[in-house]
Tab-separated table of C-alpha atoms in Angstrom:
chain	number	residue	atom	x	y	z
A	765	UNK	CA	0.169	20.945	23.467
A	766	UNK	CA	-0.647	18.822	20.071
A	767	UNK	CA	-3.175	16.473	20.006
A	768	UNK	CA	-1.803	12.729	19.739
A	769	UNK	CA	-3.965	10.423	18.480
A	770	UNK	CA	-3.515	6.826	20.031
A	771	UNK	CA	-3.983	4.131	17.489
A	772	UNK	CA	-5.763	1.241	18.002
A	773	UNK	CA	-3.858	-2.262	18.582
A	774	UNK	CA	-2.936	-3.702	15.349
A	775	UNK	CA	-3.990	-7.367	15.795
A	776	UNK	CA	-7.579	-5.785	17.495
A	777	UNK	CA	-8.011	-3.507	14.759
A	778	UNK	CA	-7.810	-6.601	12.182
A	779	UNK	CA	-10.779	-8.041	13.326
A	780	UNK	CA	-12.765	-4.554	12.928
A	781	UNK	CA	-10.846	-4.066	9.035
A	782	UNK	CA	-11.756	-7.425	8.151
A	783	UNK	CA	-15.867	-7.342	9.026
A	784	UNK	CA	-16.057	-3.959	7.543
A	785	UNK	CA	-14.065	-4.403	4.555
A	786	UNK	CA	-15.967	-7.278	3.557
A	787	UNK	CA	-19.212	-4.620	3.824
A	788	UNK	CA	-17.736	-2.824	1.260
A	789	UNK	CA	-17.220	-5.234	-0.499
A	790	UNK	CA	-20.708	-6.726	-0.686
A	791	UNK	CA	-21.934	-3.241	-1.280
A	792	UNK	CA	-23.128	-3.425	-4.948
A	793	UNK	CA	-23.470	0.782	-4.908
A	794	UNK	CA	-19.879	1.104	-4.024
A	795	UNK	CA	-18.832	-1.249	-6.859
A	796	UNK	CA	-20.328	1.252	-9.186
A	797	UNK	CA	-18.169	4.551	-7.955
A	798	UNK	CA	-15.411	5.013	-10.168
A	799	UNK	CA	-13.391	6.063	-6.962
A	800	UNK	CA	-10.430	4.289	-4.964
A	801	UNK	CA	-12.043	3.394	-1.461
A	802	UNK	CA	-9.708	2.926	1.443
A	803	UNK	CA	-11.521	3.116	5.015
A	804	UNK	CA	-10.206	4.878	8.507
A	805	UNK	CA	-9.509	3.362	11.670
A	806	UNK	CA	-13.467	3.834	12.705
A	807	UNK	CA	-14.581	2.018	9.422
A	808	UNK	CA	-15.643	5.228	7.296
A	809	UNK	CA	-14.845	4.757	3.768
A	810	UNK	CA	-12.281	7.206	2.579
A	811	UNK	CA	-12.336	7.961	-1.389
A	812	UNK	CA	-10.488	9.032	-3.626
A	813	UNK	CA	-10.301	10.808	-6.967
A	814	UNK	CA	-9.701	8.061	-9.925
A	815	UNK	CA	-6.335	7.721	-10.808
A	816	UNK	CA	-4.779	10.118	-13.918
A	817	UNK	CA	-3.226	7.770	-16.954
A	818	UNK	CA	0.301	8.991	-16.097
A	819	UNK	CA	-0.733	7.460	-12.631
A	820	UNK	CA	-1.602	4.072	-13.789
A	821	UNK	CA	0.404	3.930	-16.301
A	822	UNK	CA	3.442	3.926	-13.838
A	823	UNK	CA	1.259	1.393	-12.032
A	824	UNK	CA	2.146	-1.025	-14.957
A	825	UNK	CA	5.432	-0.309	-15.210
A	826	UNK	CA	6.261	-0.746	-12.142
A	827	UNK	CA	3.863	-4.375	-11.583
A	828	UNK	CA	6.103	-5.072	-14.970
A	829	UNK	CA	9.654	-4.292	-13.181
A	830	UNK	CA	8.806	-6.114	-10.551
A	831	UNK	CA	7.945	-8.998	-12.221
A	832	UNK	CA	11.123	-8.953	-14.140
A	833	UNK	CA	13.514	-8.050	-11.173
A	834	UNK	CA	11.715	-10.470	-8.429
A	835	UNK	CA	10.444	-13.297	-10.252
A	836	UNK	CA	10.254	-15.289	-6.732
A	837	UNK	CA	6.933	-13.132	-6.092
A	838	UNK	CA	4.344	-12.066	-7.164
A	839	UNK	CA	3.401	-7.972	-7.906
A	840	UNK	CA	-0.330	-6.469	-7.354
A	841	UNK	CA	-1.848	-3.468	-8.087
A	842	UNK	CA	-4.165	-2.104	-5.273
A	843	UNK	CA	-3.418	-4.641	-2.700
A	844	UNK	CA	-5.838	-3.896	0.137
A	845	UNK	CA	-3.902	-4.303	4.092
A	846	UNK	CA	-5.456	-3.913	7.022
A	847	UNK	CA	-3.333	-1.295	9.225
A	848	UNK	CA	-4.475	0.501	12.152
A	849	UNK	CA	-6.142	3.215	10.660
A	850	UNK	CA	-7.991	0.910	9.027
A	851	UNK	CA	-7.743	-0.428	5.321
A	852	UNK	CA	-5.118	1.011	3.057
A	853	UNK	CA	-5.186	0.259	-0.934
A	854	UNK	CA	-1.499	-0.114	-1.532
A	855	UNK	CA	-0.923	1.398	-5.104
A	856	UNK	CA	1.446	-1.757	-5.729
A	857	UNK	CA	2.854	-4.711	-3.399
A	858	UNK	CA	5.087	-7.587	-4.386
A	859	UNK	CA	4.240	-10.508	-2.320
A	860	UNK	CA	7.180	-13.577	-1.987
A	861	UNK	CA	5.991	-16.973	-3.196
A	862	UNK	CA	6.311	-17.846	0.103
A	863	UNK	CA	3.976	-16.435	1.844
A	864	UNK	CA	0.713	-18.233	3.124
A	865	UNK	CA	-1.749	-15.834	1.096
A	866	UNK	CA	-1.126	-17.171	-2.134
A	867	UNK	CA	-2.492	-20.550	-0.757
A	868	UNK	CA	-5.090	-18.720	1.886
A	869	UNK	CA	-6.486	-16.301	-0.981
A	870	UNK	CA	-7.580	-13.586	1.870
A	871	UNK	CA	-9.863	-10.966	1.113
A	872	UNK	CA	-7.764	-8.438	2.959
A	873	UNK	CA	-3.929	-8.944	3.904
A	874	UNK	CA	-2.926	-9.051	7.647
A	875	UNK	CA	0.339	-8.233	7.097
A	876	UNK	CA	1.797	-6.428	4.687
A	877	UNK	CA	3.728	-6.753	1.685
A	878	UNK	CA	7.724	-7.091	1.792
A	879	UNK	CA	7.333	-3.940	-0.754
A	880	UNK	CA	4.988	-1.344	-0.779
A	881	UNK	CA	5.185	1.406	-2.958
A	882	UNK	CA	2.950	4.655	-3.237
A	883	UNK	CA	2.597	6.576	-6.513
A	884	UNK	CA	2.540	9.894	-5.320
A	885	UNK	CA	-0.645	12.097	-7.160
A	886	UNK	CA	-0.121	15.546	-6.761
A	887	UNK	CA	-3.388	15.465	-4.288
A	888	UNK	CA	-1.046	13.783	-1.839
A	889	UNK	CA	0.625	15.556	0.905
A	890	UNK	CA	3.510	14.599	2.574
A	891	UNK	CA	2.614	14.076	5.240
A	892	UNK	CA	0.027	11.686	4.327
A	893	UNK	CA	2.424	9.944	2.048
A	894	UNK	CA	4.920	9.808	5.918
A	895	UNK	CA	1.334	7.930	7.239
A	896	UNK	CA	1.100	5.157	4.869
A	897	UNK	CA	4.865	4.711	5.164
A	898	UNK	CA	4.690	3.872	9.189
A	899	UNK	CA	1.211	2.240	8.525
A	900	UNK	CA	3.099	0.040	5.980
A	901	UNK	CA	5.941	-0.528	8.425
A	902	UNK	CA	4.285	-1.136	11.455
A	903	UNK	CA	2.335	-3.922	9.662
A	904	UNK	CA	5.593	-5.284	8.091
A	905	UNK	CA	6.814	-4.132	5.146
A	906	UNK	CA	10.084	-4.542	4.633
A	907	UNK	CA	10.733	-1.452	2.573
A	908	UNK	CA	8.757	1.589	0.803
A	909	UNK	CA	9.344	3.011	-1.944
A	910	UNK	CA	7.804	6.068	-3.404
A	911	UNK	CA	7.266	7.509	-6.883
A	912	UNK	CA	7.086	10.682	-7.369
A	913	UNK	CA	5.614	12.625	-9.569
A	914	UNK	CA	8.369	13.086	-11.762
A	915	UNK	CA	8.510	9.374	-11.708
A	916	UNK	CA	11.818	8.808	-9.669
A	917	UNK	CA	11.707	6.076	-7.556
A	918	UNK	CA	12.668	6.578	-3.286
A	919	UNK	CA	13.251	3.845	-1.412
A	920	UNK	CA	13.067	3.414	2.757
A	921	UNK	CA	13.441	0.654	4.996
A	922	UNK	CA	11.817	-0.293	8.337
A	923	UNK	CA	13.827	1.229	10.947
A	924	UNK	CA	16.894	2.518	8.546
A	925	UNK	CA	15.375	5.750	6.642
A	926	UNK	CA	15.815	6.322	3.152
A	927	UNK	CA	18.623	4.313	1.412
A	928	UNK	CA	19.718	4.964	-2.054
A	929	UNK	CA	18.763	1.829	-3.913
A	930	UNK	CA	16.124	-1.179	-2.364
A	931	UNK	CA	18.080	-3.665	-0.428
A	932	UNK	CA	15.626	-6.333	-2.016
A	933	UNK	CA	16.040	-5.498	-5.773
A	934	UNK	CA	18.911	-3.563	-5.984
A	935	UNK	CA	18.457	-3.703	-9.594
A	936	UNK	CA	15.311	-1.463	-10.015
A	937	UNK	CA	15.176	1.458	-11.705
A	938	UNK	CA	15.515	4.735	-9.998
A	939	UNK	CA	13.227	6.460	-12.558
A	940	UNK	CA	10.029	5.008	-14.006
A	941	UNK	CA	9.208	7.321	-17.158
């Protein structure tokens, strides 16, 4: 029989994100490591390799999209969210104007992003790249979308699977060179 892992609760688990991601925050050492730090559900601190240019750069252009497609928002590179395996650095998140955390200014997000989207490095598997999606969803993103690393764009809504173009900017581009 495979092992399931149970989860913790995602409102309990909040409390536990939030006290240690503000340790890692404070920790001066940590600022220093040119890796991306995410932690797991028991408040290790995950790293990762810095990003490759090609990565960031379709960080940019994708923040830049976004800005031009859904002006009524805001986008963010490396948006931390709590989730319950602990704190996830989304790669980019675009954020409504109305929601309470541009007034509230949190250090970490409760809930997450209407979009969340992933730039896939080719250190990513699958099926960690299937994780962040139903992490993402289960905290409340409206929709996914991943980039590969040919730079074409997937998108996937909560409960619906993968749908050909986002439902909330139909307009973006399903290739980001």
């Amino acid at each position: 029989m495979p092992a399931r892992i149970q989860l913790p609760p995602i409102e309990r688990q909040f409390v536990f994100n939030l006290r240690r991601w503000s340790e890692v925050l404070e920790d001066t050492s940590l600022a220093k490591l040119p890796h991306r730090i995410e932690t797991d559900r028991h408040g290790h601190i995950v790293m990762s390799p810095p990003p490759a240019f090609s990565h960031s750069r379709r960080q940019g252009k994708i923040v830049g999209w976004m800005l031009q497609l859904l002006p009524q928002g805001e986008a963010m590179p490396e948006c931390p969210l709590s989730t319950s395996d602990g704190v996830k650095a989304i790669d980019v998140a675009w954020l409504s104007t109305t929601r309470e955390e541009h007034v509230e200014k949190p250090v970490l997000l409760r809930r997450a992003p209407e979009i969340c989207v992933e730039i896939i490095s080719p250190s990513n598997t699958d099926s960690e790249i299937k994780e962040k999606q139903t992490l993402y969803f289960e905290a409340g993103a409206q929709e996914v979308w991943t980039c590969g690393l040919d730079g074409t764009m997937r998108f996937y809504v909560a409960n619906g699977g993968e749908v050909d173009t986002s439902l909330l900017c139909p307009d973006f581009p399903r290739k980001i060179d």
